Short mmCIF file of C-alpha atoms in Angstrom, two decimals:
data_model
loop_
_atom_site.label_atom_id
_atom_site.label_comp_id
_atom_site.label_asym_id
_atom_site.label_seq_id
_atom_site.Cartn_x
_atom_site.Cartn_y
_atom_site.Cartn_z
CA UNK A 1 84.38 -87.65 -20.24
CA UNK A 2 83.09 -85.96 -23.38
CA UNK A 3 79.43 -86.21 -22.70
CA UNK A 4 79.88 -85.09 -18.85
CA UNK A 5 81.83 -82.40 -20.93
CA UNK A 6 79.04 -81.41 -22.87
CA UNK A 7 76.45 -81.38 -20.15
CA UNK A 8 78.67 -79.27 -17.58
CA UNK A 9 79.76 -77.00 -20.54
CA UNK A 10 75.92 -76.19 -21.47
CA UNK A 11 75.34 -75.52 -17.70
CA UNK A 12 77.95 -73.66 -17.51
CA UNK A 13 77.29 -71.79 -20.52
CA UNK A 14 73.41 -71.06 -20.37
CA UNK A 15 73.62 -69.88 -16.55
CA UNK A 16 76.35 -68.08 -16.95
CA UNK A 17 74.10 -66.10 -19.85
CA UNK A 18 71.42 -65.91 -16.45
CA UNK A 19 74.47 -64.03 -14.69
CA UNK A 20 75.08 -62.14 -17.51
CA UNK A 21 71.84 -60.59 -17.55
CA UNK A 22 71.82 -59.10 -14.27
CA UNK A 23 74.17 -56.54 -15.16
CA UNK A 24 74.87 -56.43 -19.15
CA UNK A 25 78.26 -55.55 -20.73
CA UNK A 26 76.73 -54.95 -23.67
CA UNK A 27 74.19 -52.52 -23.57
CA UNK A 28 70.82 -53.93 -25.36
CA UNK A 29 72.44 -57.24 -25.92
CA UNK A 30 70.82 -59.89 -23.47
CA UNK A 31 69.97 -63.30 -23.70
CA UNK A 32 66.51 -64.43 -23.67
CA UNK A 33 64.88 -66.36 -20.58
CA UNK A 34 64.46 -69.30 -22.93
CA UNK A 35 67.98 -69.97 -23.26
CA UNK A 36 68.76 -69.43 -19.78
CA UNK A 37 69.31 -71.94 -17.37
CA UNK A 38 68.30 -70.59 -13.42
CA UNK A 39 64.69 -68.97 -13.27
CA UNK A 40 65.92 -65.80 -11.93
CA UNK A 41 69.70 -64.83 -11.34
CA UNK A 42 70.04 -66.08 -7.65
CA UNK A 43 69.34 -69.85 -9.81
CA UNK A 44 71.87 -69.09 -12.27
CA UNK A 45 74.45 -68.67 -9.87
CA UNK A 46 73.53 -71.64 -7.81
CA UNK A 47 73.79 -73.69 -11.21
CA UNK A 48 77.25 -71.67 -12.15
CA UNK A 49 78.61 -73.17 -8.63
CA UNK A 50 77.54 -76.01 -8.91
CA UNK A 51 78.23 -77.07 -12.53
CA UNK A 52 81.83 -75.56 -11.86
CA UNK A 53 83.32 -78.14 -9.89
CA UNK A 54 82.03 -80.83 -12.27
CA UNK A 55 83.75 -78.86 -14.97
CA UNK A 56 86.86 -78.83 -13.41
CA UNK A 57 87.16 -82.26 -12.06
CA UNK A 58 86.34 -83.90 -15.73
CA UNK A 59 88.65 -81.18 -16.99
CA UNK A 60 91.63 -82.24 -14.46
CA UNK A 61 90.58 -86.28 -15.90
CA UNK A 62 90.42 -85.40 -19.24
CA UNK A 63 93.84 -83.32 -19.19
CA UNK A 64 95.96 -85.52 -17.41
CA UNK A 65 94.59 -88.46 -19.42
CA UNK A 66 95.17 -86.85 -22.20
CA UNK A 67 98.49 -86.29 -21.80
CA UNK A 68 99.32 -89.62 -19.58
CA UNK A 69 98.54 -91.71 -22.64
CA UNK A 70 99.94 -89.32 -25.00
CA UNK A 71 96.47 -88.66 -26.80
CA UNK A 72 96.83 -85.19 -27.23
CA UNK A 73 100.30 -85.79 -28.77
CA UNK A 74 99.36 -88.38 -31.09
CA UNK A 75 95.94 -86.85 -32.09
CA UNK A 76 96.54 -82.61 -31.96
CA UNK A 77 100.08 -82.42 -33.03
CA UNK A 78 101.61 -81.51 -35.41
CA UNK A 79 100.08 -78.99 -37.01
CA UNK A 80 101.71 -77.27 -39.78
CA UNK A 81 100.39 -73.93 -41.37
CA UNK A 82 100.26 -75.22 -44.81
CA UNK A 83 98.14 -78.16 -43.54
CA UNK A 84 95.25 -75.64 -42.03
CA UNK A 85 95.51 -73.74 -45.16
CA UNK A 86 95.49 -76.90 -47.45
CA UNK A 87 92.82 -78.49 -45.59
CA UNK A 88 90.56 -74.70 -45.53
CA UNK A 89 91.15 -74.83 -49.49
CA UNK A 90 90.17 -78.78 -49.94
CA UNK A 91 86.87 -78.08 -47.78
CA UNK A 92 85.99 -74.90 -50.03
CA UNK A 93 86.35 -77.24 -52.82
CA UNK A 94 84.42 -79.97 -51.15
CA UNK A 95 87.31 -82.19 -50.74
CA UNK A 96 87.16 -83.37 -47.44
CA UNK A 97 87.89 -86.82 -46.57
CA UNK A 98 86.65 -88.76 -43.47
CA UNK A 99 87.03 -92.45 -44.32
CA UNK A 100 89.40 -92.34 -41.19
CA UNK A 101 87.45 -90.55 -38.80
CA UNK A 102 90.52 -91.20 -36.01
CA UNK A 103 92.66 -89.17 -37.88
CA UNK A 104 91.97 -85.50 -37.48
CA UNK A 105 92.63 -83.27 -39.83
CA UNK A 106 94.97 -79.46 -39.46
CA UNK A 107 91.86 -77.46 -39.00
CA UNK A 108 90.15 -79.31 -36.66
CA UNK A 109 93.76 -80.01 -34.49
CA UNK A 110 93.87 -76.11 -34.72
CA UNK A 111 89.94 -75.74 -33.62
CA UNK A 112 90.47 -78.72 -30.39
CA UNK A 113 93.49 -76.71 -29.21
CA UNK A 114 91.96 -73.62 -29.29
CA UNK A 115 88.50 -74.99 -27.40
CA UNK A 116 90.93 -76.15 -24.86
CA UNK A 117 92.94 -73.97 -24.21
CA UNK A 118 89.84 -71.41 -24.14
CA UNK A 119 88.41 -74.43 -21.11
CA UNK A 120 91.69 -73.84 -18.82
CA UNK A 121 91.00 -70.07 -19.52
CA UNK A 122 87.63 -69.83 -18.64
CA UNK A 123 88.68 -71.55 -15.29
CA UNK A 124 91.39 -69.17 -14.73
CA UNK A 125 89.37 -65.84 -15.54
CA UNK A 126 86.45 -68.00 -13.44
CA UNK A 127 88.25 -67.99 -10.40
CA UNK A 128 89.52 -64.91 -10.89
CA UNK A 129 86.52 -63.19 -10.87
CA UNK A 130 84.98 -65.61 -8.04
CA UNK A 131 87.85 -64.21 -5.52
CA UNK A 132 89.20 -61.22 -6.88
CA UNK A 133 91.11 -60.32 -3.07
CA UNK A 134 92.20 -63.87 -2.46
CA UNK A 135 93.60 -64.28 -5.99
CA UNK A 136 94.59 -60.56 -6.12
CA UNK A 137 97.50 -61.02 -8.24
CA UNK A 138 95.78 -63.06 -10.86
CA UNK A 139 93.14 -60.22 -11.06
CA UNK A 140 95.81 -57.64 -11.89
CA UNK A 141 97.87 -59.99 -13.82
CA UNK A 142 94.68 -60.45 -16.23
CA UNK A 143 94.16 -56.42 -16.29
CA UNK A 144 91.71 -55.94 -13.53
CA UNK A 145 88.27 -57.47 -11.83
CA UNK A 146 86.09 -55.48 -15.07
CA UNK A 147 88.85 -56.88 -17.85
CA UNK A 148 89.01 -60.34 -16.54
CA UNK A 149 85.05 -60.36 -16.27
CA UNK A 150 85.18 -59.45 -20.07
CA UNK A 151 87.89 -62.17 -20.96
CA UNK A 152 85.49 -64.77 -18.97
CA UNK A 153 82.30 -63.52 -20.79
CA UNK A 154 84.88 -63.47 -24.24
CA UNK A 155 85.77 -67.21 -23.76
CA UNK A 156 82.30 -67.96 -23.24
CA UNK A 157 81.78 -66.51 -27.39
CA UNK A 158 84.81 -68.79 -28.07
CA UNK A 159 83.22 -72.02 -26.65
CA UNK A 160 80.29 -71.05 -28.14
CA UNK A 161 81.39 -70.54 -31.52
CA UNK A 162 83.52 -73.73 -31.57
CA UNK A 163 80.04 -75.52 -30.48
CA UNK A 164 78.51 -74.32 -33.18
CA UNK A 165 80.80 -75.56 -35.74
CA UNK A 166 81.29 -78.78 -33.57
CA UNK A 167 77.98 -79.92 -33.71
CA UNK A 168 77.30 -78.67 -37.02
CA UNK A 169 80.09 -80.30 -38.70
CA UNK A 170 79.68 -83.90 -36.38
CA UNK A 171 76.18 -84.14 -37.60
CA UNK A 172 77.12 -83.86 -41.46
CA UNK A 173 79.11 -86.62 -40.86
CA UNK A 174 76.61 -88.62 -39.18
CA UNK A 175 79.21 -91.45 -38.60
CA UNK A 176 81.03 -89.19 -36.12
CA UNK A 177 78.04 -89.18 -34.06
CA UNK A 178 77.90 -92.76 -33.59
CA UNK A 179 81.59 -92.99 -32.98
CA UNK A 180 80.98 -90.22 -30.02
CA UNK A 181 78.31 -92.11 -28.42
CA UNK A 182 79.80 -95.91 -28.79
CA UNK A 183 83.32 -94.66 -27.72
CA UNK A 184 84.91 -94.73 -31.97
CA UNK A 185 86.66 -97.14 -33.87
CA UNK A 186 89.54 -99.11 -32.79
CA UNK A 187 93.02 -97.00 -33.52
CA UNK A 188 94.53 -99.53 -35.59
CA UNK A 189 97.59 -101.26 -34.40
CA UNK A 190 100.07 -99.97 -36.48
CA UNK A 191 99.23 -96.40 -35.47
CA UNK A 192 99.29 -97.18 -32.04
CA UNK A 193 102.96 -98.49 -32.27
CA UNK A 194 104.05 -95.44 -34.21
CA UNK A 195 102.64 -93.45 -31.54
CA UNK A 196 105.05 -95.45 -28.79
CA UNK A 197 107.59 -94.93 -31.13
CA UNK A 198 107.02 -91.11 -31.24
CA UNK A 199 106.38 -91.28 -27.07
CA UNK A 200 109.55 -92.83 -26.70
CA UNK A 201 111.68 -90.20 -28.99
CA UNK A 202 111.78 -92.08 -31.88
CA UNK A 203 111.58 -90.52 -35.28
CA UNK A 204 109.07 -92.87 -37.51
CA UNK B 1 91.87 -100.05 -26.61
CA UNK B 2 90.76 -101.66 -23.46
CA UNK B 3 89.31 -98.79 -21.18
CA UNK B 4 91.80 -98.35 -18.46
CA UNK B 5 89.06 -97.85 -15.99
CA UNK B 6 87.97 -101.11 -16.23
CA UNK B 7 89.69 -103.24 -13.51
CA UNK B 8 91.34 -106.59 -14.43
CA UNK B 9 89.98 -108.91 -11.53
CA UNK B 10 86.62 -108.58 -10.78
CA UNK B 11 85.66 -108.67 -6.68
CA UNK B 12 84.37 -112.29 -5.79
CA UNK B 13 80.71 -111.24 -5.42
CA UNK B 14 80.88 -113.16 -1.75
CA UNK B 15 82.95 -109.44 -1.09
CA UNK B 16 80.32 -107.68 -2.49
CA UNK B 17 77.56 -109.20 -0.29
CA UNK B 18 79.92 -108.68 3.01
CA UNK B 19 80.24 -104.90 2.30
CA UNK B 20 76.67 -103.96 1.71
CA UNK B 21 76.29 -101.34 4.16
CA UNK B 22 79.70 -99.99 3.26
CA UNK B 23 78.67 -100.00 -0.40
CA UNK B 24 75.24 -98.64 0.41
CA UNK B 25 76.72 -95.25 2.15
CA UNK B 26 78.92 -94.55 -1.04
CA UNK B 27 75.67 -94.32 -2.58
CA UNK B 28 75.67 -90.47 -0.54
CA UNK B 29 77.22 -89.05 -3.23
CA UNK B 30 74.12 -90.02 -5.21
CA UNK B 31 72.81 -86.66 -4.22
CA UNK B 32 75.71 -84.64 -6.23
CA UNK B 33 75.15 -87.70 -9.27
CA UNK B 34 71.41 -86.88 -9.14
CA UNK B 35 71.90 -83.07 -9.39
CA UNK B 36 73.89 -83.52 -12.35
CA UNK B 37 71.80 -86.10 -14.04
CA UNK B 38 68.84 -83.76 -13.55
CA UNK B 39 70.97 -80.91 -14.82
CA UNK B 40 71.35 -83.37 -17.85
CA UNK B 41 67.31 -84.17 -17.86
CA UNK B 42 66.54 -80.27 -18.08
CA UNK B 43 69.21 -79.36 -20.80
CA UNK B 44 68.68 -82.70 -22.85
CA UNK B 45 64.56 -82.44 -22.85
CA UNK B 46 64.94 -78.51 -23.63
CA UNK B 47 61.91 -78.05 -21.47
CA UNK B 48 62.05 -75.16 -18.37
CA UNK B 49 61.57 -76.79 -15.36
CA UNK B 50 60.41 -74.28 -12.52
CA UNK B 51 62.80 -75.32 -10.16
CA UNK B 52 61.57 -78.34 -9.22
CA UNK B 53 62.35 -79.06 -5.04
CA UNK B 54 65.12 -82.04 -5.83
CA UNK B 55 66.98 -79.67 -8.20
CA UNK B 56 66.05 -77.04 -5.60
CA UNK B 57 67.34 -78.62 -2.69
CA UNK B 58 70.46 -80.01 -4.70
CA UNK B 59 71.94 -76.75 -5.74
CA UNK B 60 71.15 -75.33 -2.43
CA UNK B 61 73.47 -78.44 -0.86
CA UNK B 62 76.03 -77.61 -3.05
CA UNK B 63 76.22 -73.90 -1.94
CA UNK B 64 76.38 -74.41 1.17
CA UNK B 65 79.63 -76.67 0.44
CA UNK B 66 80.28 -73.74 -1.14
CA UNK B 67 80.07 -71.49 1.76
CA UNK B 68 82.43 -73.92 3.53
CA UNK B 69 85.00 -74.36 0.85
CA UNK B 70 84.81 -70.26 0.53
CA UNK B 71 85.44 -69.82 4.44
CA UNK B 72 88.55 -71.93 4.06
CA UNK B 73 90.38 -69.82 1.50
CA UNK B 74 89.61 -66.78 2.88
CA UNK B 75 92.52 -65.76 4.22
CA UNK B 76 92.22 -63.41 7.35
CA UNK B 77 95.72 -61.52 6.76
CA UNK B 78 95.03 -60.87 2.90
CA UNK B 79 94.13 -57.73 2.35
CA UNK B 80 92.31 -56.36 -0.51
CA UNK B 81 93.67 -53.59 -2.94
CA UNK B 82 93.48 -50.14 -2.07
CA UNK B 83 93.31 -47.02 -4.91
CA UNK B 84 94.23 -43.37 -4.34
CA UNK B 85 91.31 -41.25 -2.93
CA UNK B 86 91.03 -39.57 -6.16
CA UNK B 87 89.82 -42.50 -7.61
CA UNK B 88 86.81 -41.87 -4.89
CA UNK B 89 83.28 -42.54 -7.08
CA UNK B 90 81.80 -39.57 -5.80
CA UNK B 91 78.36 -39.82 -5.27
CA UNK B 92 78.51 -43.61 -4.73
CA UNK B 93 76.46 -45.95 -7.05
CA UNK B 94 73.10 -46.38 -5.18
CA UNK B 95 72.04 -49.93 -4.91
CA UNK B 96 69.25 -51.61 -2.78
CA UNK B 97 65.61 -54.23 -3.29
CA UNK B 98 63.73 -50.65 -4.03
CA UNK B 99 64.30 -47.93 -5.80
CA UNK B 100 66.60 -44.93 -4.36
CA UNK B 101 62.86 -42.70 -4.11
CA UNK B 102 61.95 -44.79 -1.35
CA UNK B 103 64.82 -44.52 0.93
CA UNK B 104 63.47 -43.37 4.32
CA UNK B 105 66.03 -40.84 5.93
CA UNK B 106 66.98 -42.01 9.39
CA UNK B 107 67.50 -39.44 12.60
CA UNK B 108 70.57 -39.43 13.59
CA UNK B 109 69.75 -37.58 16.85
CA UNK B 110 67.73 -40.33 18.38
CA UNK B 111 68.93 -43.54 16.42
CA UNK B 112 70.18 -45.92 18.82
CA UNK B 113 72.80 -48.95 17.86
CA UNK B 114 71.01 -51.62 19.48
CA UNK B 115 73.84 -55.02 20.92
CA UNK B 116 72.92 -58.16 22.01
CA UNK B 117 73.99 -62.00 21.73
CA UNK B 118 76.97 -63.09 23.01
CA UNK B 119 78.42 -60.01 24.52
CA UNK B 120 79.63 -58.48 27.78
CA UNK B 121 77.94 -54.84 27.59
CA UNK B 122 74.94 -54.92 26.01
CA UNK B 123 74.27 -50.75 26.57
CA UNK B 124 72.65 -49.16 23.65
CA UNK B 125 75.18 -47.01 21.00
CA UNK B 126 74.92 -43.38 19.95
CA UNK B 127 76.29 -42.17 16.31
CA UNK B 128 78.59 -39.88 19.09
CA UNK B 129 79.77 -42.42 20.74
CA UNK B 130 80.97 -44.68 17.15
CA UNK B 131 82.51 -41.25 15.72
CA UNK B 132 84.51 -40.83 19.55
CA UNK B 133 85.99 -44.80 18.67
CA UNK B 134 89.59 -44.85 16.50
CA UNK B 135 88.95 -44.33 13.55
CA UNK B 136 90.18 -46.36 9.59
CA UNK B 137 90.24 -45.40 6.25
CA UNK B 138 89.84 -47.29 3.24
CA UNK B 139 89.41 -46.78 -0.29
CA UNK B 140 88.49 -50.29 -2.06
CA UNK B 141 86.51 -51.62 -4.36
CA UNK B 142 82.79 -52.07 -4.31
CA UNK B 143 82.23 -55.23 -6.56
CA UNK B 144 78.22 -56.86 -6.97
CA UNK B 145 77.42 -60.05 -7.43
CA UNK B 146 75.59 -58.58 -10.59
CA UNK B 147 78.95 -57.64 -11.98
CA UNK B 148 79.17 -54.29 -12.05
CA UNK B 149 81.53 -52.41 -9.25
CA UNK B 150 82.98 -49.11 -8.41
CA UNK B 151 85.73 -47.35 -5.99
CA UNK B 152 84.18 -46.10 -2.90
CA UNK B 153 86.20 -44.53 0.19
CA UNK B 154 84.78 -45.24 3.64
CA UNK B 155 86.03 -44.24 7.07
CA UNK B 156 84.52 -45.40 10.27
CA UNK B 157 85.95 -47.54 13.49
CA UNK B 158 86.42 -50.91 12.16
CA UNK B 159 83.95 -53.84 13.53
CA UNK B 160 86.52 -55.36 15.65
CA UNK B 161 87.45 -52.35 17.68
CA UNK B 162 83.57 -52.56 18.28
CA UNK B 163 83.27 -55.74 18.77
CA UNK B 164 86.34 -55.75 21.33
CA UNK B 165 84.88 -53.21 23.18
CA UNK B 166 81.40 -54.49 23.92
CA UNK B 167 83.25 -57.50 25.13
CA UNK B 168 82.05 -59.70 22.38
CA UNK B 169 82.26 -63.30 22.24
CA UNK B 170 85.12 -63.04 19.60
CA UNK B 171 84.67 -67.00 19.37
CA UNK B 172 81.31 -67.00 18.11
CA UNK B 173 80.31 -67.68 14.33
CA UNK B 174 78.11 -65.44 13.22
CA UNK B 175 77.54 -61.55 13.33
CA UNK B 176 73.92 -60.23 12.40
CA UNK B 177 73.03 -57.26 11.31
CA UNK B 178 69.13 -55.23 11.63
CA UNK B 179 68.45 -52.58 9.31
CA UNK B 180 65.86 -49.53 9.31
CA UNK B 181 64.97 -50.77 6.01
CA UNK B 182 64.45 -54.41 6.66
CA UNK B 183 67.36 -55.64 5.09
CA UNK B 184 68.42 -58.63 8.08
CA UNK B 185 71.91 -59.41 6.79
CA UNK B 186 75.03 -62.17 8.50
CA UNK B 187 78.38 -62.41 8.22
CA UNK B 188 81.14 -64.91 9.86
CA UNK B 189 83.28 -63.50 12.71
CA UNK B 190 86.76 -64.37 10.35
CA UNK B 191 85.65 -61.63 7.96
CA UNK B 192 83.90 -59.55 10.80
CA UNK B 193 87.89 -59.47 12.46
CA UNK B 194 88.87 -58.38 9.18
CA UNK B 195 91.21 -55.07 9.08
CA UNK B 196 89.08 -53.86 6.15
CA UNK B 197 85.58 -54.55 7.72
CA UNK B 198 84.19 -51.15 9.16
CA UNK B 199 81.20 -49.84 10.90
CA UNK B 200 81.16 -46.92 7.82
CA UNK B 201 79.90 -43.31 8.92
CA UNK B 202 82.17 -41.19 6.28
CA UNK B 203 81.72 -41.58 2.54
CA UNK B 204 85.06 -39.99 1.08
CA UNK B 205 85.72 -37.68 4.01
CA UNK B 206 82.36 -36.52 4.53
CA UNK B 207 79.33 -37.76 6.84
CA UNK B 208 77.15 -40.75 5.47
CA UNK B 209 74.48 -39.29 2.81
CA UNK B 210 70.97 -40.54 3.54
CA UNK B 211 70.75 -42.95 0.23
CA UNK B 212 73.61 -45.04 1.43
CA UNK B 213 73.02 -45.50 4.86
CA UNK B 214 73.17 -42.92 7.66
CA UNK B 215 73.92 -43.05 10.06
CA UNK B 216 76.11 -46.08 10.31
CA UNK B 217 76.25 -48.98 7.11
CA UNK B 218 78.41 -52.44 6.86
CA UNK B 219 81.81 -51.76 4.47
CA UNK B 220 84.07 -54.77 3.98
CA UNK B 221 86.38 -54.81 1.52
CA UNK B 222 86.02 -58.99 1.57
CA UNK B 223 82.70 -59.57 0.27
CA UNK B 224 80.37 -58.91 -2.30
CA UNK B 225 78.05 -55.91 -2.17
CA UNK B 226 74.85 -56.95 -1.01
CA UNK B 227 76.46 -58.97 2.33
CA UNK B 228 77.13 -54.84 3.37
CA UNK B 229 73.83 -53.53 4.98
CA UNK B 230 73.08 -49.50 5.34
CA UNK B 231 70.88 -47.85 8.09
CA UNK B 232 72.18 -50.30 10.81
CA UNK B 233 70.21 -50.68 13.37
CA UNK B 234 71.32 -53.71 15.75
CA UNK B 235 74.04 -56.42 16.16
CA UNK B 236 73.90 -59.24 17.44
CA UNK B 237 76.91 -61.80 18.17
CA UNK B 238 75.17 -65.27 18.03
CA UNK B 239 76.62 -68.93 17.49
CA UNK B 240 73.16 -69.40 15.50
CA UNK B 241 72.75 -69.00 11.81
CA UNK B 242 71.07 -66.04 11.25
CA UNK B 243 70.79 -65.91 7.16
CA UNK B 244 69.82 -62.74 5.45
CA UNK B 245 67.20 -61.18 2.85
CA UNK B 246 68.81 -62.29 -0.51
CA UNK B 247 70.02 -65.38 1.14
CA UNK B 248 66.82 -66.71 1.94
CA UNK B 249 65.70 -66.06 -1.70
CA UNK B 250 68.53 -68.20 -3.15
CA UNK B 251 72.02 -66.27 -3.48
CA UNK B 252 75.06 -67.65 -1.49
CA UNK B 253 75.64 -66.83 2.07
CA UNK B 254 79.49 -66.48 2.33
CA UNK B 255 80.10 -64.67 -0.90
CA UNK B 256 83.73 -63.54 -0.07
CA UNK B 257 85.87 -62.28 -2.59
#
C-alpha cells in the first residue's frame, strides 16, 4: 500500500504541477518541464485522471485497514503536546533514538496525521474542483470554485513538504528504508496484546 | 504479523488448470496494472518519456472510462449557480487556439445555421429567425479547464427549444457543432437538454460582440469552457461520435462540471 502510495502520490503530484502551469496562481512561479509529468497539459490531465482513482482506491484500503486493525490507534495516538515539544528539543540536541523503529515518536505521529489528513483533503478539494455544479454545495462550503482550487494547489505544498522531510529523514536512518521495502520488523508480542487490551477498552 | 491478504488454503492446482480461460480474462485488467507500472517505470528511472503509444493508449482508455463515469453523475435536473447580473464580467475574457487579432468577423446578414443528422426539418436558420424563438437568461460561471474562470451573462433560446423544433431525434447521443473558425466541437444530448445549455446571441443584454462569437456561440453552464464553440455554423444530431479539436489532441471529451 505504501509504495502504490508513493507512486500514485508522485503522479499525482508532478502532473498536477503540468495543470498548474496552464494557468498560474502565482504569477512568475511555475514549475519547470523537467519536473512535470504529461508533455503538454492535455497529458497532465490524462495522468491527473488516471492516477486519481488509484489514489483513492489504495487510500479507501489503507484507511479502513488502518483503522480495522486498529493501526492508526496503536501507532498515531496519543500524542501529547509536551511529547512533540520534548521530542523537537531531544532532536535539536541530537538525541533521537531509533533502536525501535516500530515505535514512532510525537513529532512524527503529529507529521503522519497531518499528511493524512492533508490525502482525504486533497480528494475532497479534488472533486470539488472536478464537478464544481454536481458537488455545488461542497464548492461553496469550501469558499468557492477559485478558493477550493487554491486549498487543492495548498495541500499539494503540504504533501510536498512532508515528502521532503519523509524521505530525508528515512534515508538518515538507513534501517528505515529496509524496513519500508521488506514490510519492518515484527511488533513484538507484548505490544501487540497491549494494543487488544487498549482495542477492547482496557486501560494498560 | 501474518499478512491478512494471504489466504489460508491454497486452491488445489487441479482448480487452477480447470479455470484457465477464466483466469486468463482477469488478466484484462492488466491494461490498468500496466499503465500504472509504466507510470512507476517513468517516475522511478527519472527519464522523460515522449509519450510512448502503450502509455498513450493507456491514459486515453482510462479517459474515456472517464467520460462514462462523468455522464453518469451528471445529473440532468441539477442546475448550476447563478450570480446577480452585476456580477456580469463585462467585456468577457477572450479565449480561443489563436490570438483575439485573428478573429474573422462573421456577417450576420447572410450567415446561415446550417441542420442536419437525425432531424425532421432540415431548412437552413437565420440569426432572425433564433432571436424570434423564446428566449433564457443566465448568468453563470465560465470555468476553463486551465483554471482560471469568470461570470459571464448570456441570453439566447436554449438548445432544446431548438432542437424540439427542428424535430430532432431527441434520442440520439451526440450533438455536433461547425464553426466559422474551424473549431468542430460535440456534446451528449443529456447536457444538450440541459435548462442552462443555450444557443447564446446576447452577452449581458446586448448583441454577441465579434471576439466571442457572433452571431450565435455554444453557452452551457455544465461544462468546461472549451466544449462551448463561437461563430456556429452547423448542427448536426448524429448517433456517431463526432469528437472535437482539443479532443483529438488529448483533453477529455465529456468534461462536465
Amino acid at each position: 500500500m505504501h509504495w502504490v502510495n508513493a507512486v500514485v502520490m508522485l503522479v499525482m503530484i508532478t502532473s498536477g504541477w503540468g495543470i498548474y502551469d496552464d494557468d498560474v496562481i502565482i504569477r512568475g512561479f511555475s514549475f519547470s518541464s523537467f519536473w512535470r509529468l504529461g508533455d503538454w497539459a492535455a497529458w497532465s490531465l490524462n495522468w491527473h485522471f488516471a492516477g486519481m482513482w488509484f489514489l483513492v482506491i489504495n487510500g479507501l484500503i489503507y484507511l479502513t485497514y488502518g483503522f480495522v486493525t486498529g493501526r492508526f490507534r496503536q501507532k498515531l495516538l496519543p500524542i501529547r503536546p509536551a511529547d512533540v515539544v520534548q521530542t523537537v528539543v531531544d532532536t535539536l540536541h541530537f538525541k533521537i533514538a531509533h533502536e525501535d523503529i516500530t515505535v514512532y515518536n510525537a513529532v512524527q505521529k503529529l507529521l503522519y496525521i497531518i499528511v493524512i489528513l492533508a490525502g482525504i483533503s486533497q480528494v475532497i478539494t479534488g472533486l470539488a474542483i472536478w464537478k464544481p455544479v454536481q458537488f455545488s454545495g461542497l464548492v461553496s462550503l469550501l469558499g468557492g470554485f477559485q478558493t477550493t482550487r487554491m486549498l487543492h494547489f495548498a495541500g499539494m505544498a503540504v504533501i510536498v513538504g512532508f515528502l521532503i522531510v519523509h524521505v530525508a529523514l528515512a534515508l538518515l536512518v538507513p534501517k528505515t528504508v529496509w524496513a519500508m521495502l521488506a514490510g519492518g520488523p515484527r511488533v513484538s508480542a507484548d505490544s501487540q496484546v497491549q494494543a487488544h487490551l487498549v482495542r477492547r477498552g482496557h486501560t494498560a | 504479523m501474518r499478512s491478512p491478504f494471504r489466504p489460508d488454503i491454497v486452491p488445489d492446482t487441479a482448480i487452477l488448470d480447470n479455470h484457465k480461460p477464466l483466469i486468463r480474462s482477469l488478466e484484462r485488467r492488466g491494461v490498468i496494472r500496466g499503465s500504472l507500472s509504466l507510470g512507476a517505470l517513468v517516475l522511478l528511472t527519472g527519464c522523460d518519456v515522449k509519450r510512448p503509444e502503450a502509455v498513450e493508449s493507456a491514459l486515453l482508455a482510462i479517459s474515456r472510462l472517464n467520460d462514462g463515469v462523468q455522464a453518469l453523475l451528471f445529473n440532468p435536473n441539477r442546475l448550476a449557480p447563478t450570480y446577480p447580473a452585476s456580477m456580469i464580467l463585462r467585456p468577457p475574457k477572450f479565449n480561443a487556439y489563436y490570438d483575439v487579432m485573428d478573429v474573422k468577423p462573421v456577417d450576420g446578414a447572410t450567415w446561415r445555421l446550417e441542420v442536419s443528422g437525425r432531424v425532421a426539418d432540415k431548412r437552413p436558420w437565420t440569426l432572425q429567425d433564433l432571436r424570434a424563438m423564446p428566449q433564457t437568461s443566465m448568468v453563470i460561471k465560465h470555468i476553463c479547464v486551465e483554471g482560471w474562470s469568470y461570470i459571464g451573462g448570456w441570453s439566447g433560446p436554449t438548445l432544446r427549444i431548438f432542437l424540439e423544433r427542428i424535430g430532432a431525434d431527441l434520442s440520439a447521443k451526440y450533438v455536433a457543432f461547425k464553426t466559422a473558425d474551424d473549431y468542430p466541437s460535440s456534446i451528449d444530448m443529456a447536457t444538450a437538454l440541459h435548462p442552462q445549455t443555450l444557443l447564446a446571441i446576447q452577452y449581458g443584454g446586448d448583441t454577441l460582440a465579434d471576439p466571442f462569437g457572433y452571431p450565435v456561440r455554444l453557452r452551457m453552464a455544465t461544462k468546461l469552457g472549451y466544449k462551448n464553440p463561437k461563430w456556429i455554423t452547423a448542427i448536426e444530431v448524429t448517433n456517431t461520435y463526432p469528437g472535437g479539436y482539443w479532443e483529438e489532441k488529448g483533453f477529455p471529451w465529456f468534461a462536465g462540471l
